[in-house]
PDB file of C-alpha atoms in Angstrom:
ATOM      1  CA  UNK A  25       0.000   0.000   0.000  1.00 87.00           C
ATOM      2  CA  UNK A  26       1.468   3.337  -1.111  1.00 95.00           C
ATOM      3  CA  UNK A  27       0.836   6.261   1.233  1.00 95.00           C
ATOM      4  CA  UNK A  28       0.424   9.898   0.158  1.00 97.00           C
ATOM      5  CA  UNK A  29       0.242  12.840   2.539  1.00 96.00           C
ATOM      6  CA  UNK A  30      -2.749  15.034   1.656  1.00 97.00           C
ATOM      7  CA  UNK A  31      -0.466  18.082   1.974  1.00 97.00           C
ATOM      8  CA  UNK A  32       1.234  17.007  -1.272  1.00 97.00           C
ATOM      9  CA  UNK A  33      -2.136  17.137  -3.012  1.00 98.00           C
ATOM     10  CA  UNK A  34      -2.683  20.669  -1.730  1.00 98.00           C
ATOM     11  CA  UNK A  35       0.756  21.758  -2.947  1.00 98.00           C
ATOM     12  CA  UNK A  36       0.219  20.305  -6.425  1.00 98.00           C
ATOM     13  CA  UNK A  37      -3.277  21.721  -6.843  1.00 98.00           C
ATOM     14  CA  UNK A  38      -2.052  25.153  -5.751  1.00 98.00           C
ATOM     15  CA  UNK A  39       0.752  25.067  -8.324  1.00 98.00           C
ATOM     16  CA  UNK A  40      -1.555  23.784 -11.039  1.00 98.00           C
ATOM     17  CA  UNK A  41      -4.135  26.527 -10.432  1.00 98.00           C
ATOM     18  CA  UNK A  42      -1.550  29.243 -10.973  1.00 97.00           C
ATOM     19  CA  UNK A  43       0.153  27.558 -13.922  1.00 97.00           C
ATOM     20  CA  UNK A  44      -2.924  26.585 -15.914  1.00 97.00           C
ATOM     21  CA  UNK A  45      -4.412  30.076 -15.674  1.00 97.00           C
ATOM     22  CA  UNK A  46      -1.307  31.765 -17.062  1.00 96.00           C
ATOM     23  CA  UNK A  47       0.011  29.197 -19.567  1.00 94.00           C
ATOM     24  CA  UNK A  48      -2.181  27.474 -22.147  1.00 91.00           C
ATOM     25  CA  UNK A  49      -1.332  23.810 -22.830  1.00 90.00           C
ATOM     26  CA  UNK A  50       0.752  23.086 -25.936  1.00 91.00           C
ATOM     27  CA  UNK A  51      -2.033  21.257 -27.778  1.00 91.00           C
ATOM     28  CA  UNK A  52      -4.424  24.217 -27.517  1.00 92.00           C
ATOM     29  CA  UNK A  53      -1.824  26.948 -28.135  1.00 91.00           C
ATOM     30  CA  UNK A  54      -0.562  24.931 -31.115  1.00 92.00           C
ATOM     31  CA  UNK A  55      -4.102  24.660 -32.508  1.00 93.00           C
ATOM     32  CA  UNK A  56      -4.543  28.413 -32.105  1.00 91.00           C
ATOM     33  CA  UNK A  57      -1.316  29.098 -33.974  1.00 90.00           C
ATOM     34  CA  UNK A  58      -2.311  26.714 -36.772  1.00 92.00           C
ATOM     35  CA  UNK A  59      -5.736  28.380 -36.999  1.00 91.00           C
ATOM     36  CA  UNK A  60      -4.120  31.727 -37.732  1.00 87.00           C
ATOM     37  CA  UNK A  61      -2.553  30.219 -40.836  1.00 87.00           C
ATOM     38  CA  UNK A  62      -5.835  29.015 -42.326  1.00 91.00           C
ATOM     39  CA  UNK A  63      -8.247  31.812 -41.374  1.00 92.00           C
ATOM     40  CA  UNK A  64      -9.647  33.493 -44.492  1.00 89.00           C
ATOM     41  CA  UNK A  65     -11.096  36.620 -42.924  1.00 93.00           C
ATOM     42  CA  UNK A  66      -8.746  39.609 -42.381  1.00 94.00           C
ATOM     43  CA  UNK A  67     -10.671  40.521 -39.222  1.00 94.00           C
ATOM     44  CA  UNK A  68     -10.453  36.906 -38.076  1.00 94.00           C
ATOM     45  CA  UNK A  69      -6.709  36.879 -38.712  1.00 94.00           C
ATOM     46  CA  UNK A  70      -6.308  40.033 -36.646  1.00 95.00           C
ATOM     47  CA  UNK A  71      -8.320  38.597 -33.755  1.00 95.00           C
ATOM     48  CA  UNK A  72      -6.323  35.360 -33.769  1.00 95.00           C
ATOM     49  CA  UNK A  73      -3.129  37.397 -33.753  1.00 94.00           C
ATOM     50  CA  UNK A  74      -4.364  39.357 -30.742  1.00 95.00           C
ATOM     51  CA  UNK A  75      -5.235  36.133 -28.933  1.00 94.00           C
ATOM     52  CA  UNK A  76      -1.722  34.820 -29.519  1.00 93.00           C
ATOM     53  CA  UNK A  77      -0.232  38.095 -28.308  1.00 94.00           C
ATOM     54  CA  UNK A  78      -2.415  37.851 -25.203  1.00 94.00           C
ATOM     55  CA  UNK A  79      -1.096  34.347 -24.524  1.00 92.00           C
ATOM     56  CA  UNK A  80       2.487  35.558 -24.822  1.00 93.00           C
ATOM     57  CA  UNK A  81       1.907  38.461 -22.432  1.00 95.00           C
ATOM     58  CA  UNK A  82       0.107  36.221 -19.915  1.00 95.00           C
ATOM     59  CA  UNK A  83       2.987  33.767 -19.895  1.00 91.00           C
ATOM     60  CA  UNK A  84       5.721  36.382 -19.624  1.00 93.00           C
ATOM     61  CA  UNK A  85       3.957  38.511 -17.012  1.00 93.00           C
ATOM     62  CA  UNK A  86       2.440  35.510 -15.188  1.00 92.00           C
ATOM     63  CA  UNK A  87      -1.013  37.021 -15.288  1.00 95.00           C
ATOM     64  CA  UNK A  88      -4.314  35.296 -16.206  1.00 96.00           C
ATOM     65  CA  UNK A  89      -4.965  34.506 -19.857  1.00 96.00           C
ATOM     66  CA  UNK A  90      -8.582  35.508 -19.250  1.00 95.00           C
ATOM     67  CA  UNK A  91     -10.244  37.520 -16.489  1.00 94.00           C
ATOM     68  CA  UNK A  92     -12.646  34.594 -15.930  1.00 96.00           C
ATOM     69  CA  UNK A  93     -10.293  32.172 -14.199  1.00 97.00           C
ATOM     70  CA  UNK A  94     -13.090  29.645 -13.993  1.00 96.00           C
ATOM     71  CA  UNK A  95     -14.615  27.258 -11.511  1.00 98.00           C
ATOM     72  CA  UNK A  96     -12.068  24.579 -10.661  1.00 98.00           C
ATOM     73  CA  UNK A  97     -13.043  21.184 -12.086  1.00 98.00           C
ATOM     74  CA  UNK A  98     -10.800  18.390 -10.806  1.00 98.00           C
ATOM     75  CA  UNK A  99     -10.531  14.825 -12.063  1.00 98.00           C
ATOM     76  CA  UNK A 100      -8.770  12.460  -9.646  1.00 98.00           C
ATOM     77  CA  UNK A 101      -7.637   9.064 -10.917  1.00 98.00           C
ATOM     78  CA  UNK A 102      -6.620   7.088  -7.860  1.00 97.00           C
ATOM     79  CA  UNK A 103      -5.080   3.630  -7.710  1.00 97.00           C
ATOM     80  CA  UNK A 104      -6.791   1.239  -5.306  1.00 96.00           C
ATOM     81  CA  UNK A 105      -3.380   0.527  -3.719  1.00 97.00           C
ATOM     82  CA  UNK A 106      -3.007   4.144  -2.605  1.00 97.00           C
ATOM     83  CA  UNK A 107      -3.854   5.448   0.849  1.00 96.00           C
ATOM     84  CA  UNK A 108      -4.139   9.198   1.375  1.00 97.00           C
ATOM     85  CA  UNK A 109      -3.583  10.434   4.908  1.00 95.00           C
ATOM     86  CA  UNK A 110      -6.153  13.144   5.504  1.00 94.00           C
ATOM     87  CA  UNK A 111      -9.137  14.264   3.431  1.00 97.00           C
ATOM     88  CA  UNK A 112      -8.663  14.371  -0.338  1.00 97.00           C
ATOM     89  CA  UNK A 113     -11.543  16.812  -0.766  1.00 97.00           C
ATOM     90  CA  UNK A 114     -10.219  19.191   1.875  1.00 98.00           C
ATOM     91  CA  UNK A 115      -6.725  18.961   0.388  1.00 98.00           C
ATOM     92  CA  UNK A 116      -7.981  19.812  -3.113  1.00 98.00           C
ATOM     93  CA  UNK A 117     -10.063  22.749  -1.901  1.00 98.00           C
ATOM     94  CA  UNK A 118      -7.184  24.083   0.167  1.00 98.00           C
ATOM     95  CA  UNK A 119      -4.988  23.915  -2.922  1.00 98.00           C
ATOM     96  CA  UNK A 120      -7.585  25.833  -4.924  1.00 98.00           C
ATOM     97  CA  UNK A 121      -7.921  28.427  -2.154  1.00 98.00           C
ATOM     98  CA  UNK A 122      -4.163  28.984  -1.916  1.00 98.00           C
ATOM     99  CA  UNK A 123      -3.652  28.975  -5.677  1.00 98.00           C
ATOM    100  CA  UNK A 124      -6.361  31.516  -6.392  1.00 98.00           C
ATOM    101  CA  UNK A 125      -5.330  33.796  -3.528  1.00 97.00           C
ATOM    102  CA  UNK A 126      -1.552  33.694  -4.068  1.00 96.00           C
ATOM    103  CA  UNK A 127      -1.924  33.796  -7.848  1.00 95.00           C
ATOM    104  CA  UNK A 128      -4.240  36.819  -7.663  1.00 95.00           C
ATOM    105  CA  UNK A 129      -6.844  34.928  -9.692  1.00 97.00           C
ATOM    106  CA  UNK A 130     -10.446  36.075  -9.810  1.00 97.00           C
ATOM    107  CA  UNK A 131     -12.733  34.365  -7.307  1.00 97.00           C
ATOM    108  CA  UNK A 132     -15.944  33.519  -9.130  1.00 97.00           C
ATOM    109  CA  UNK A 133     -17.700  30.908  -6.971  1.00 98.00           C
ATOM    110  CA  UNK A 134     -20.867  31.666  -4.991  1.00 98.00           C
ATOM    111  CA  UNK A 135     -21.746  29.453  -2.021  1.00 97.00           C
ATOM    112  CA  UNK A 136     -25.412  29.053  -2.923  1.00 98.00           C
ATOM    113  CA  UNK A 137     -26.906  29.137  -6.438  1.00 97.00           C
ATOM    114  CA  UNK A 138     -29.833  31.328  -5.344  1.00 98.00           C
ATOM    115  CA  UNK A 139     -28.483  33.472  -2.480  1.00 98.00           C
ATOM    116  CA  UNK A 140     -25.268  34.014  -4.479  1.00 98.00           C
ATOM    117  CA  UNK A 141     -22.799  35.131  -1.828  1.00 98.00           C
ATOM    118  CA  UNK A 142     -19.210  34.852  -3.091  1.00 98.00           C
ATOM    119  CA  UNK A 143     -17.055  32.352  -1.166  1.00 98.00           C
ATOM    120  CA  UNK A 144     -14.095  34.707  -1.777  1.00 97.00           C
ATOM    121  CA  UNK A 145     -11.570  31.907  -2.419  1.00 97.00           C
ATOM    122  CA  UNK A 146     -13.022  30.140  -5.498  1.00 98.00           C
ATOM    123  CA  UNK A 147     -13.934  27.053  -3.506  1.00 98.00           C
ATOM    124  CA  UNK A 148     -15.438  24.547  -3.506  1.00 98.00           C
ATOM    125  CA  UNK A 149     -14.036  22.775  -6.539  1.00 98.00           C
ATOM    126  CA  UNK A 150     -16.094  20.275  -8.539  1.00 98.00           C
ATOM    127  CA  UNK A 151     -14.307  16.960  -7.970  1.00 98.00           C
ATOM    128  CA  UNK A 152     -14.734  13.721  -9.919  1.00 98.00           C
ATOM    129  CA  UNK A 153     -13.134  10.486  -8.708  1.00 97.00           C
ATOM    130  CA  UNK A 154     -12.095   7.371 -10.601  1.00 97.00           C
ATOM    131  CA  UNK A 155     -10.632   4.366  -8.765  1.00 97.00           C
ATOM    132  CA  UNK A 156      -8.349   2.187 -10.890  1.00 97.00           C
ATOM    133  CA  UNK A 157      -5.945  -0.726 -10.297  1.00 97.00           C
ATOM    134  CA  UNK A 158      -2.389   0.070  -9.162  1.00 96.00           C
ATOM    135  CA  UNK A 159      -0.757   2.691  -6.972  1.00 96.00           C
ATOM    136  CA  UNK A 160      -0.799   5.820  -9.146  1.00 96.00           C
ATOM    137  CA  UNK A 161      -2.436   9.092  -8.142  1.00 97.00           C
ATOM    138  CA  UNK A 162      -3.227  11.432 -11.021  1.00 98.00           C
ATOM    139  CA  UNK A 163      -4.830  14.867 -10.870  1.00 98.00           C
ATOM    140  CA  UNK A 164      -6.273  16.755 -13.835  1.00 98.00           C
ATOM    141  CA  UNK A 165      -7.324  20.342 -13.239  1.00 98.00           C
ATOM    142  CA  UNK A 166      -9.583  22.094 -15.728  1.00 97.00           C
ATOM    143  CA  UNK A 167     -10.825  25.541 -14.638  1.00 97.00           C
ATOM    144  CA  UNK A 168     -14.031  26.253 -16.591  1.00 97.00           C
ATOM    145  CA  UNK A 169     -15.131  29.731 -17.552  1.00 95.00           C
ATOM    146  CA  UNK A 170     -18.868  30.286 -17.677  1.00 96.00           C
ATOM    147  CA  UNK A 171     -19.262  32.418 -20.780  1.00 94.00           C
ATOM    148  CA  UNK A 172     -18.873  29.214 -22.755  1.00 96.00           C
ATOM    149  CA  UNK A 173     -20.226  26.882 -20.046  1.00 97.00           C
ATOM    150  CA  UNK A 174     -23.580  28.661 -20.257  1.00 97.00           C
ATOM    151  CA  UNK A 175     -23.784  27.792 -23.964  1.00 97.00           C
ATOM    152  CA  UNK A 176     -23.545  24.043 -23.354  1.00 97.00           C
ATOM    153  CA  UNK A 177     -26.379  21.626 -24.132  1.00 98.00           C
ATOM    154  CA  UNK A 178     -27.640  18.182 -23.103  1.00 98.00           C
ATOM    155  CA  UNK A 179     -30.292  16.341 -25.116  1.00 98.00           C
ATOM    156  CA  UNK A 180     -31.988  13.022 -24.426  1.00 98.00           C
ATOM    157  CA  UNK A 181     -32.470  11.737 -27.968  1.00 98.00           C
ATOM    158  CA  UNK A 182     -34.442   8.673 -29.014  1.00 98.00           C
ATOM    159  CA  UNK A 183     -32.421   5.763 -30.441  1.00 98.00           C
ATOM    160  CA  UNK A 184     -34.209   6.284 -33.763  1.00 98.00           C
ATOM    161  CA  UNK A 185     -32.603   9.735 -34.034  1.00 98.00           C
ATOM    162  CA  UNK A 186     -29.308   7.934 -34.596  1.00 97.00           C
ATOM    163  CA  UNK A 187     -26.019   9.494 -35.628  1.00 98.00           C
ATOM    164  CA  UNK A 188     -27.716  12.182 -37.722  1.00 98.00           C
ATOM    165  CA  UNK A 189     -29.609  13.337 -34.652  1.00 98.00           C
ATOM    166  CA  UNK A 190     -26.340  13.504 -32.725  1.00 98.00           C
ATOM    167  CA  UNK A 191     -24.747  15.609 -35.468  1.00 98.00           C
ATOM    168  CA  UNK A 192     -27.680  18.019 -35.464  1.00 98.00           C
ATOM    169  CA  UNK A 193     -27.473  18.524 -31.693  1.00 98.00           C
ATOM    170  CA  UNK A 194     -23.770  19.421 -31.991  1.00 98.00           C
ATOM    171  CA  UNK A 195     -24.277  21.831 -34.891  1.00 98.00           C
ATOM    172  CA  UNK A 196     -27.300  23.500 -33.301  1.00 98.00           C
ATOM    173  CA  UNK A 197     -25.437  24.001 -30.011  1.00 98.00           C
ATOM    174  CA  UNK A 198     -22.457  25.733 -31.637  1.00 97.00           C
ATOM    175  CA  UNK A 199     -24.641  27.814 -33.950  1.00 97.00           C
ATOM    176  CA  UNK A 200     -26.808  28.954 -31.031  1.00 97.00           C
ATOM    177  CA  UNK A 201     -23.718  29.829 -28.987  1.00 96.00           C
ATOM    178  CA  UNK A 202     -22.488  32.130 -31.754  1.00 95.00           C
ATOM    179  CA  UNK A 203     -20.205  34.862 -30.364  1.00 95.00           C
ATOM    180  CA  UNK A 204     -21.311  34.271 -26.755  1.00 95.00           C
ATOM    181  CA  UNK A 205     -18.860  31.407 -26.212  1.00 95.00           C
ATOM    182  CA  UNK A 206     -15.846  33.532 -27.253  1.00 95.00           C
ATOM    183  CA  UNK A 207     -14.863  31.651 -30.416  1.00 96.00           C
ATOM    184  CA  UNK A 208     -12.769  30.019 -31.672  1.00 97.00           C
ATOM    185  CA  UNK A 209     -14.123  27.330 -29.380  1.00 97.00           C
ATOM    186  CA  UNK A 210     -13.133  23.855 -28.290  1.00 98.00           C
ATOM    187  CA  UNK A 211     -15.990  21.377 -28.097  1.00 98.00           C
ATOM    188  CA  UNK A 212     -16.357  18.331 -25.878  1.00 98.00           C
ATOM    189  CA  UNK A 213     -19.085  15.857 -26.798  1.00 98.00           C
ATOM    190  CA  UNK A 214     -20.429  13.023 -24.670  1.00 98.00           C
ATOM    191  CA  UNK A 215     -22.554  10.281 -26.227  1.00 98.00           C
ATOM    192  CA  UNK A 216     -24.228   7.515 -24.234  1.00 98.00           C
ATOM    193  CA  UNK A 217     -24.462   6.572 -20.598  1.00 98.00           C
ATOM    194  CA  UNK A 218     -27.186   8.262 -18.564  1.00 98.00           C
ATOM    195  CA  UNK A 219     -28.209  11.911 -18.115  1.00 98.00           C
ATOM    196  CA  UNK A 220     -25.357  12.701 -15.722  1.00 97.00           C
ATOM    197  CA  UNK A 221     -22.764  10.349 -17.271  1.00 98.00           C
ATOM    198  CA  UNK A 222     -23.231  11.959 -20.659  1.00 98.00           C
ATOM    199  CA  UNK A 223     -22.481  15.428 -19.275  1.00 98.00           C
ATOM    200  CA  UNK A 224     -19.393  14.125 -17.488  1.00 98.00           C
ATOM    201  CA  UNK A 225     -18.144  12.529 -20.713  1.00 98.00           C
ATOM    202  CA  UNK A 226     -18.452  15.877 -22.511  1.00 98.00           C
ATOM    203  CA  UNK A 227     -16.549  17.658 -19.755  1.00 98.00           C
ATOM    204  CA  UNK A 228     -13.821  15.033 -19.752  1.00 97.00           C
ATOM    205  CA  UNK A 229     -13.571  15.250 -23.555  1.00 98.00           C
ATOM    206  CA  UNK A 230     -12.361  18.838 -23.152  1.00 97.00           C
ATOM    207  CA  UNK A 231      -9.314  17.575 -21.228  1.00 97.00           C
ATOM    208  CA  UNK A 232      -8.239  15.255 -24.043  1.00 96.00           C
ATOM    209  CA  UNK A 233      -5.414  16.676 -26.143  1.00 94.00           C
ATOM    210  CA  UNK A 234      -6.584  18.164 -29.419  1.00 93.00           C
ATOM    211  CA  UNK A 235      -3.842  16.396 -31.341  1.00 90.00           C
ATOM    212  CA  UNK A 236      -4.943  12.965 -30.060  1.00 91.00           C
ATOM    213  CA  UNK A 237      -7.286  10.530 -31.813  1.00 89.00           C
ATOM    214  CA  UNK A 238     -10.086   8.295 -30.608  1.00 93.00           C
ATOM    215  CA  UNK A 239      -9.573   4.537 -30.735  1.00 92.00           C
ATOM    216  CA  UNK A 240     -12.963   4.145 -32.447  1.00 95.00           C
ATOM    217  CA  UNK A 241     -13.009   4.666 -36.252  1.00 97.00           C
ATOM    218  CA  UNK A 242     -16.594   5.987 -36.310  1.00 97.00           C
ATOM    219  CA  UNK A 243     -15.754   8.502 -33.588  1.00 97.00           C
ATOM    220  CA  UNK A 244     -12.707   9.740 -35.519  1.00 97.00           C
ATOM    221  CA  UNK A 245     -14.911  10.210 -38.586  1.00 97.00           C
ATOM    222  CA  UNK A 246     -17.534  12.042 -36.530  1.00 98.00           C
ATOM    223  CA  UNK A 247     -14.947  14.380 -34.966  1.00 98.00           C
ATOM    224  CA  UNK A 248     -13.488  15.246 -38.368  1.00 97.00           C
ATOM    225  CA  UNK A 249     -16.855  15.759 -40.054  1.00 98.00           C
ATOM    226  CA  UNK A 250     -18.299  17.893 -37.287  1.00 98.00           C
ATOM    227  CA  UNK A 251     -15.219  20.092 -37.027  1.00 97.00           C
ATOM    228  CA  UNK A 252     -15.438  20.772 -40.763  1.00 97.00           C
ATOM    229  CA  UNK A 253     -19.163  21.549 -40.611  1.00 98.00           C
ATOM    230  CA  UNK A 254     -18.793  23.785 -37.548  1.00 98.00           C
ATOM    231  CA  UNK A 255     -16.059  25.813 -39.212  1.00 97.00           C
ATOM    232  CA  UNK A 256     -18.324  26.154 -42.244  1.00 96.00           C
ATOM    233  CA  UNK A 257     -20.920  27.930 -40.063  1.00 96.00           C
ATOM    234  CA  UNK A 258     -18.970  31.161 -40.563  1.00 95.00           C
ATOM    235  CA  UNK A 259     -19.166  32.324 -36.924  1.00 96.00           C
ATOM    236  CA  UNK A 260     -15.418  32.896 -36.937  1.00 95.00           C
ATOM    237  CA  UNK A 261     -13.018  34.348 -34.353  1.00 95.00           C
ATOM    238  CA  UNK A 262     -14.812  36.648 -31.923  1.00 94.00           C
ATOM    239  CA  UNK A 263     -18.074  35.854 -33.708  1.00 94.00           C
ATOM    240  CA  UNK A 264     -17.175  38.396 -36.399  1.00 94.00           C
ATOM    241  CA  UNK A 265     -17.129  35.945 -39.290  1.00 95.00           C
ATOM    242  CA  UNK A 266     -14.449  33.673 -40.685  1.00 95.00           C
ATOM    243  CA  UNK A 267     -13.428  30.111 -41.397  1.00 94.00           C
ATOM    244  CA  UNK A 268     -12.195  29.209 -37.895  1.00 96.00           C
ATOM    245  CA  UNK A 269     -15.091  28.823 -35.472  1.00 97.00           C
ATOM    246  CA  UNK A 270     -13.620  25.847 -33.608  1.00 97.00           C
ATOM    247  CA  UNK A 271     -10.057  24.767 -32.839  1.00 97.00           C
ATOM    248  CA  UNK A 272     -11.020  21.187 -32.106  1.00 96.00           C
ATOM    249  CA  UNK A 273     -13.766  18.738 -31.193  1.00 97.00           C
ATOM    250  CA  UNK A 274     -13.359  15.644 -29.012  1.00 98.00           C
ATOM    251  CA  UNK A 275     -15.975  12.928 -28.536  1.00 98.00           C
ATOM    252  CA  UNK A 276     -16.180  10.447 -25.652  1.00 98.00           C
ATOM    253  CA  UNK A 277     -18.681   7.568 -25.555  1.00 98.00           C
ATOM    254  CA  UNK A 278     -20.145   5.091 -23.060  1.00 98.00           C
ATOM    255  CA  UNK A 279     -22.636   2.193 -23.256  1.00 98.00           C
ATOM    256  CA  UNK A 280     -26.258   3.245 -22.809  1.00 98.00           C
ATOM    257  CA  UNK A 281     -29.786   1.886 -22.339  1.00 98.00           C
ATOM    258  CA  UNK A 282     -31.769   0.369 -25.228  1.00 98.00           C
ATOM    259  CA  UNK A 283     -34.341   3.158 -24.876  1.00 98.00           C
ATOM    260  CA  UNK A 284     -32.017   6.153 -24.941  1.00 98.00           C
ATOM    261  CA  UNK A 285     -29.366   8.146 -26.796  1.00 98.00           C
ATOM    262  CA  UNK A 286     -28.070  10.915 -24.509  1.00 98.00           C
ATOM    263  CA  UNK A 287     -25.886  13.619 -26.109  1.00 98.00           C
ATOM    264  CA  UNK A 288     -24.068  16.406 -24.269  1.00 98.00           C
ATOM    265  CA  UNK A 289     -22.145  19.275 -25.858  1.00 98.00           C
ATOM    266  CA  UNK A 290     -19.806  21.120 -23.502  1.00 98.00           C
ATOM    267  CA  UNK A 291     -18.443  24.237 -25.189  1.00 98.00           C
ATOM    268  CA  UNK A 292     -15.239  25.981 -24.146  1.00 97.00           C
ATOM    269  CA  UNK A 293     -13.664  29.164 -25.456  1.00 95.00           C
ATOM    270  CA  UNK A 294     -10.134  29.095 -26.898  1.00 93.00           C
ATOM    271  CA  UNK A 295      -8.872  29.288 -23.290  1.00 94.00           C
ATOM    272  CA  UNK A 296      -9.421  25.555 -22.852  1.00 96.00           C
ATOM    273  CA  UNK A 297      -7.349  25.149 -19.704  1.00 96.00           C
ATOM    274  CA  UNK A 298      -6.295  21.701 -18.577  1.00 96.00           C
ATOM    275  CA  UNK A 299      -3.232  20.370 -16.776  1.00 97.00           C
ATOM    276  CA  UNK A 300      -2.379  16.892 -15.455  1.00 97.00           C
ATOM    277  CA  UNK A 301       0.137  15.752 -12.882  1.00 97.00           C
ATOM    278  CA  UNK A 302       0.974  12.525 -11.089  1.00 97.00           C
ATOM    279  CA  UNK A 303       1.972  12.292  -7.445  1.00 94.00           C
TER     280      UNK A 303
END
């Protein structure tokens, strides 16, 4: 049995909060750079150039890429042969609190969805756990801004709607989001499972590297086709028109019930922040 002190979790989460909000991951920054080379619109080219300049300044000055530093979403992948001394949840939230305070990151979390009093430290985080064989402990942090989060969609389709119904849900979601999701966007799609599993799949899809490929041939074809069709919508960078509406689209799937076909579309702006570390 491998033992991990919960203080190490706090230290890592703190570091990750500050790093991920000031430095965009290579897969997303690379996709943004590549987009600038294929954008047809002069206005779109200018906006993409400004976004790249913003990234450079954020990294050099160690200031947030975006003023919305997001609600901390944390995926923990924990080996069943690991024992953590202390509370994992408390350790994660303490790391978020320290990271957002010491990194001078905006605190955007309210303690109650109706009373809406700010917690003033960006806690609590939204934490998802996965227990796997072995003794590894992996943390993925993905702060999620709500300009794009608010544009996300979940539909409970009928099996008869099939793959064409899935495609329509994705296209309609991005078209309806328009400029409100701060394009160019990154899109996570979940297909299958149940109501809540489908949404989780879409969220997790956003943490998959944009230069990676699905193991399923039909999923690879769907990702490619939908990315092409979304970019043909003409929303463009900043919603001002152009050929680059999305930087990437990832799909995750799960078995589902014979009577259902759940589809979730989780939209993220170009600041698709995600970072992973192992303890």
